XYZ file of C-alpha atoms in Angstrom:
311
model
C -180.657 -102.615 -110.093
C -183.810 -100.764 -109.122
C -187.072 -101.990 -110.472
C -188.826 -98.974 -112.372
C -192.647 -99.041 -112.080
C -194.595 -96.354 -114.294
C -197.851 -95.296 -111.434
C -200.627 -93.673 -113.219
C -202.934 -91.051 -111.173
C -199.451 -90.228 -108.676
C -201.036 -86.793 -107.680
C -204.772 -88.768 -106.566
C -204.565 -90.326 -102.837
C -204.476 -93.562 -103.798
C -200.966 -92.834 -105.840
C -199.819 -90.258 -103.095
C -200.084 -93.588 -100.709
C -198.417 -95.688 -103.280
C -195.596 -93.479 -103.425
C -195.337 -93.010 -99.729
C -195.026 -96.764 -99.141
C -193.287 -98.261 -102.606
C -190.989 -96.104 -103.227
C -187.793 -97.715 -101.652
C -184.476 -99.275 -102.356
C -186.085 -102.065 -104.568
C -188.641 -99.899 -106.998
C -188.199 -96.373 -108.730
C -191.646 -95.131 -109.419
C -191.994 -92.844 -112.473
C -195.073 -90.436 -111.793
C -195.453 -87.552 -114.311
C -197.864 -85.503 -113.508
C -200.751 -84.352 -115.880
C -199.121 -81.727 -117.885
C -195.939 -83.727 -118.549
C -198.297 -86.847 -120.101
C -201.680 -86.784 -121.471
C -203.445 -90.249 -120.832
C -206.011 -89.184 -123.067
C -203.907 -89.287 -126.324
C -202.581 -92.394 -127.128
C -199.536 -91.453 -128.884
C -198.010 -89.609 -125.438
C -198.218 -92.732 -123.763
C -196.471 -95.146 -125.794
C -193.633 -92.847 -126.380
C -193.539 -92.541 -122.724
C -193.700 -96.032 -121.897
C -191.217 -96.866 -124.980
C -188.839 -94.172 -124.011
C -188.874 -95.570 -120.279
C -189.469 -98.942 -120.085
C -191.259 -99.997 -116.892
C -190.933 -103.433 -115.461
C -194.868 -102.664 -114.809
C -197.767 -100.387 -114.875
C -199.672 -99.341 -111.861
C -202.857 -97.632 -113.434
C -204.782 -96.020 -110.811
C -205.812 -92.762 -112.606
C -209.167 -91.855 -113.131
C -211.665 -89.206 -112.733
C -213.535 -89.805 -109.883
C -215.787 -88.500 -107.173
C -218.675 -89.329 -104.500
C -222.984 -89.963 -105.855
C -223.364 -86.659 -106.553
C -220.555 -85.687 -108.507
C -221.580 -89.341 -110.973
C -224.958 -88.073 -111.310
C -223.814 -84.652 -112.900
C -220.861 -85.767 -115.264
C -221.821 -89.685 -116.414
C -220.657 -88.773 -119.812
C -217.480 -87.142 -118.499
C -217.456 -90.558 -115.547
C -217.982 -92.713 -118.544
C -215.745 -91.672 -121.814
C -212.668 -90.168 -120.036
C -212.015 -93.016 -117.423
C -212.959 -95.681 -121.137
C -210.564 -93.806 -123.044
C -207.188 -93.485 -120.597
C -207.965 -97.385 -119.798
C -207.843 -98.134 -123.408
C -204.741 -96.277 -123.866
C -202.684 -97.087 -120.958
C -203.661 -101.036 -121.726
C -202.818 -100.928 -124.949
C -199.901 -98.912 -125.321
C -198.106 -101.049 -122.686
C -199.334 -104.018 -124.706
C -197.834 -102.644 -128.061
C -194.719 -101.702 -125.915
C -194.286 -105.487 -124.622
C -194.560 -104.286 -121.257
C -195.320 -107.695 -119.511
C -196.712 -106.997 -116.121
C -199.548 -104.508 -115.278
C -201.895 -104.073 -112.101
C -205.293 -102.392 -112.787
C -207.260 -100.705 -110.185
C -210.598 -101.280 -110.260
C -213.971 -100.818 -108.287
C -216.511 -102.636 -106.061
C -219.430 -100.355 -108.299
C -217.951 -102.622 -110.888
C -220.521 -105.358 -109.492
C -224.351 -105.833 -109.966
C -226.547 -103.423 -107.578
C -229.164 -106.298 -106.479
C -226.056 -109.223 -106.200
C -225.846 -111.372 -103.712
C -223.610 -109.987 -100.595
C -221.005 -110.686 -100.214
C -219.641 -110.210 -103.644
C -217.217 -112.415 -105.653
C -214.916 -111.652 -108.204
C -216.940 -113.915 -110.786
C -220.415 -112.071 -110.095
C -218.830 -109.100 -112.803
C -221.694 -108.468 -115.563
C -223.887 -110.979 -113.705
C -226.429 -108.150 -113.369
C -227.883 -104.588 -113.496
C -225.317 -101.804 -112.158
C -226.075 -98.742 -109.554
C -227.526 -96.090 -112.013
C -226.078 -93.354 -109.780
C -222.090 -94.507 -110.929
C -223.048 -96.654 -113.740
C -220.510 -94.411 -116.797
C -217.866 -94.764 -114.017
C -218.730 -98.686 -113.301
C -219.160 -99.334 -116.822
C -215.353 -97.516 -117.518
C -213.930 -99.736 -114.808
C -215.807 -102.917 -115.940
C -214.179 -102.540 -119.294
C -210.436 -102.044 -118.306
C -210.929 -105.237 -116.224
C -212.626 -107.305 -119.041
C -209.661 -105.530 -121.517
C -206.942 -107.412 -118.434
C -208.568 -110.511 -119.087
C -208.632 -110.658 -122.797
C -205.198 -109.997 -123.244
C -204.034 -111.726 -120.763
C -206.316 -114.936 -122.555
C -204.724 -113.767 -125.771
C -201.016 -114.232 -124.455
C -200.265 -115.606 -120.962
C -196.889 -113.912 -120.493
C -198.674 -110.902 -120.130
C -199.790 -111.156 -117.106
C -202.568 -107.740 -116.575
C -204.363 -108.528 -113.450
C -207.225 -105.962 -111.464
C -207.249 -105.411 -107.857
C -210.784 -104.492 -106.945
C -210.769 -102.219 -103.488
C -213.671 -101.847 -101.487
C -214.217 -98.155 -100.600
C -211.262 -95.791 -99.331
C -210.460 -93.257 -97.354
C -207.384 -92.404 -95.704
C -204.623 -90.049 -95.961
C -204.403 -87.422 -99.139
C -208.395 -87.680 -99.326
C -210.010 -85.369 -100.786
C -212.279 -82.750 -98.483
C -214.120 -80.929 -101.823
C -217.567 -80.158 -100.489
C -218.666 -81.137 -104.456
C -215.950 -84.372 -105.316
C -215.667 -86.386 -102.394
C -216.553 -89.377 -100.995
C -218.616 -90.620 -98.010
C -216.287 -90.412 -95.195
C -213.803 -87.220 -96.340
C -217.436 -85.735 -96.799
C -219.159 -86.569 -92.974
C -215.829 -85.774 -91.517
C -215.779 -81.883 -93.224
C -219.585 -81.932 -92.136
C -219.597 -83.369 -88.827
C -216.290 -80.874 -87.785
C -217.810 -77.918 -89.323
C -221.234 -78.626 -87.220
C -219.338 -78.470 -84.277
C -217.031 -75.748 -85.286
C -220.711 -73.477 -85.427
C -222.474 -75.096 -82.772
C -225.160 -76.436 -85.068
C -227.555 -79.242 -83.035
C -228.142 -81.143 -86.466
C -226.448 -83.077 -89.298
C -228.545 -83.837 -92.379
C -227.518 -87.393 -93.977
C -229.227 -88.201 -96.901
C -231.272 -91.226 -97.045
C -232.471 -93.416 -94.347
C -228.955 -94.621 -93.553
C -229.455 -97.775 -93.479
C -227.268 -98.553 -97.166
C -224.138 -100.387 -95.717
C -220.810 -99.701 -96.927
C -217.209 -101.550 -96.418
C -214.001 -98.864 -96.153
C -210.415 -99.536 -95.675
C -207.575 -97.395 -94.707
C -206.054 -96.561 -98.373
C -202.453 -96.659 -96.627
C -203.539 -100.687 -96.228
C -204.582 -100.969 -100.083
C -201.143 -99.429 -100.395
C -199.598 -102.287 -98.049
C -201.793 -104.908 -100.300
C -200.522 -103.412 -103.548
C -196.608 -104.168 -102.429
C -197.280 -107.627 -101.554
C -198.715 -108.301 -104.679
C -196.102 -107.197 -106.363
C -193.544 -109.554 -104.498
C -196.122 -112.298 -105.533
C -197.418 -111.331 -108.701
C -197.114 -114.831 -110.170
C -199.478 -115.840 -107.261
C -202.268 -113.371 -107.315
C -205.426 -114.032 -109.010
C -206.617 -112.506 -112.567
C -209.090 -110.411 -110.667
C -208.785 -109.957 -106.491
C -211.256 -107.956 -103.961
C -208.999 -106.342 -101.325
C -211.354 -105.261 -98.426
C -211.659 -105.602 -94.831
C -214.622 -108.384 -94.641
C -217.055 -106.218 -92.984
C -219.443 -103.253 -93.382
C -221.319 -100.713 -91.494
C -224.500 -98.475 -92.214
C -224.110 -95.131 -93.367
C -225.480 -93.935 -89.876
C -222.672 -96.009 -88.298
C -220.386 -94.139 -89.745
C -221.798 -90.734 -88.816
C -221.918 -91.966 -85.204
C -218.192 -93.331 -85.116
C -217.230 -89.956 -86.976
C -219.277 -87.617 -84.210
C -217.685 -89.616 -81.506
C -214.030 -89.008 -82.327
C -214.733 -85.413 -83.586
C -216.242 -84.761 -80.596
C -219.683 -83.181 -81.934
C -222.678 -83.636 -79.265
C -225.933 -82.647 -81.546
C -228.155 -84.915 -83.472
C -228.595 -86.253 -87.379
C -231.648 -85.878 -89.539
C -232.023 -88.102 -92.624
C -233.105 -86.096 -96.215
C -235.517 -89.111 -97.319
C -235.492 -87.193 -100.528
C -231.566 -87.921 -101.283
C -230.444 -90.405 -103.377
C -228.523 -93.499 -101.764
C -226.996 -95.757 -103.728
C -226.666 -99.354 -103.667
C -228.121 -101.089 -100.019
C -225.249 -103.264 -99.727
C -221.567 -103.918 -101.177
C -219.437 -105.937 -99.134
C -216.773 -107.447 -101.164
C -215.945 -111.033 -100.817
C -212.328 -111.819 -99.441
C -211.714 -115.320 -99.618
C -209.316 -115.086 -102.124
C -207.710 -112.311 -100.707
C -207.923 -114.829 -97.624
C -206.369 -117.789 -99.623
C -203.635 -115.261 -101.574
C -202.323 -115.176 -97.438
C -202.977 -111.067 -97.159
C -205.315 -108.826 -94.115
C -205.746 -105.374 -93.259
C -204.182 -103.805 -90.636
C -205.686 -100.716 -89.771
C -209.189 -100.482 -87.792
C -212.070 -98.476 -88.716
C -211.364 -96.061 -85.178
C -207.610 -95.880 -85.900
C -207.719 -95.080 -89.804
C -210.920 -92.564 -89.062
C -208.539 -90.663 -85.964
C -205.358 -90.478 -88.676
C -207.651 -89.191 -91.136
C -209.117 -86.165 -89.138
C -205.527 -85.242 -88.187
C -204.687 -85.133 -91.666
C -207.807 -83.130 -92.167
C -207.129 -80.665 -89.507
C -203.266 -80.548 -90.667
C -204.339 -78.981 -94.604
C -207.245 -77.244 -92.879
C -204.222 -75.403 -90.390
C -201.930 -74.946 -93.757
C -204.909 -72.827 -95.290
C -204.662 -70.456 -92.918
């Protein structure tokens, strides 16, 4: 008999991988989408999850976006992503629901921490003002894992902390996305109008770690064939990071754009550094598969593919 899993945030890429690469002969994933089950009342989902019963809970939902789409909404960042964390924790608490996998964030750790960063450096420090509502939201659904978890050890609610995606289903929105979706809509439309520069903001020298989300997706399945095994909290990341002009210059090069990039002083940045640490993720017997080259490439065609389905 199948294995049901309930996966929160199906419609977001990092669900749309999930999907893609769970959903087999051994798991039926239940994903309703937003209009068939509010996360934001409480009552929906625990008559969900007691009407269906899941064998576990796969909460990646969340409202989410790149620096500048934190800095405009931290209260929206902050209370929405609190509350459906709250909710979907609690409900499948109430509802017995024994195993659950929480998604969380490397802006979950300290802006001025030591690189690279361990799973036990959480609240050790100040957060990145420019995604603290969103860190803070994360931070608490983690800390909510542990304490039940403390509370009653045959609940087993552990977080997987990812290091930055990108990948397949990512999101292009010139206002909501992230670093790489973003230079890769930039960089293609420069060369699409012949323009000799690209602007990046700040001096680019903040360094970033990024993994192929279809490899998250590849991590997520093994931990669920070792769940026992996995730690209470677990960085998945690729061990190594590049500067934001890096990734400009790897992006230009397989685009194919020939001009030049100016950096907007005046822009904010971020944190300098936030390379997660992966020994654990070393010692749980796990690695990524998919280079920074080969996972940019597949993401441009997937790029070009919705930007030919416009038309």
């Amino acid at each position: 008999m199948k294995k049901v899993i309930y996966l929160s945030g199906g419609s977001g890429m990092v669900g749309r991988n999930i999907i893609d690469h769970i959903q087999s002969q051994d798991y039926k994933i239940l994903t309703p989408k937003r209009s068939e089950l509010n996360l934001l009342k409480y009552e929906d989902v625990k008559n969900f999850l007691n009407q269906n019963k899941p064998d576990l809970v796969l909460h990646a939902a969340g409202v989410v976006g790149g620096i500048e789409a934190n800095i405009d909404n931290p209260v929206k960042f902050l209370v929405e992503n609190t509350q459906i964390g709250i909710n979907i924790l609690t409900a499948s608490k109430e509802t017995k629901i024994k195993s659950f996998i929480n998604l969380g964030s490397s802006c979950m750790y300290p802006r001025n921490s030591n690189n690279p960063l361990s799973e036990e450096q959480i609240l050790s420090g100040k957060l990145e003002p420019t995604n603290e509502g969103y860190a803070l939201a994360k931070i608490g659904t983690t800390k909510l894992c542990e304490y039940i978890n403390s509370e009653d050890n045959s609940y087993l609610y552990k977080t997987i902390i990812p290091c930055n995606l990108y990948g397949k289903y990512d999101n292009f929105n010139n206002n909501s996305s992230h670093m790489i979706p973003a230079v890769i809509k930039k960089i293609h439309e420069a060369k699409k109008k012949n323009l000799q520069f690209v602007e990046i903001w700040g001096d680019g020298i903040a360094r970033r770690e990024f993994m192929y989300a279809s490899d998250l997706t590849d991590f997520i399945y093994f931990a669920i064939k070792n769940f026992n095994k996995m730690p209470q909290n677990i960085n998945v990341g690729i061990g190594k990071d590049y500067s934001i002009n890096d990734y400009y210059k790897k992006i230009a090069s397989i685009i194919g754009f020939k001009g030049e990039f100016k950096n907007n002083l005046s822009k904010p940045i971020g944190m300098k550094k936030k390379l997660i640490s992966n020994q654990k993720l070393k010692e749980f017997g796990w690695k990524h598969k998919t280079s920074l080259e080969d996972g940019i490439k597949k993401t441009y065609e997937y790029f070009l593919k919705m930007e030919e389905e416009k038309k």
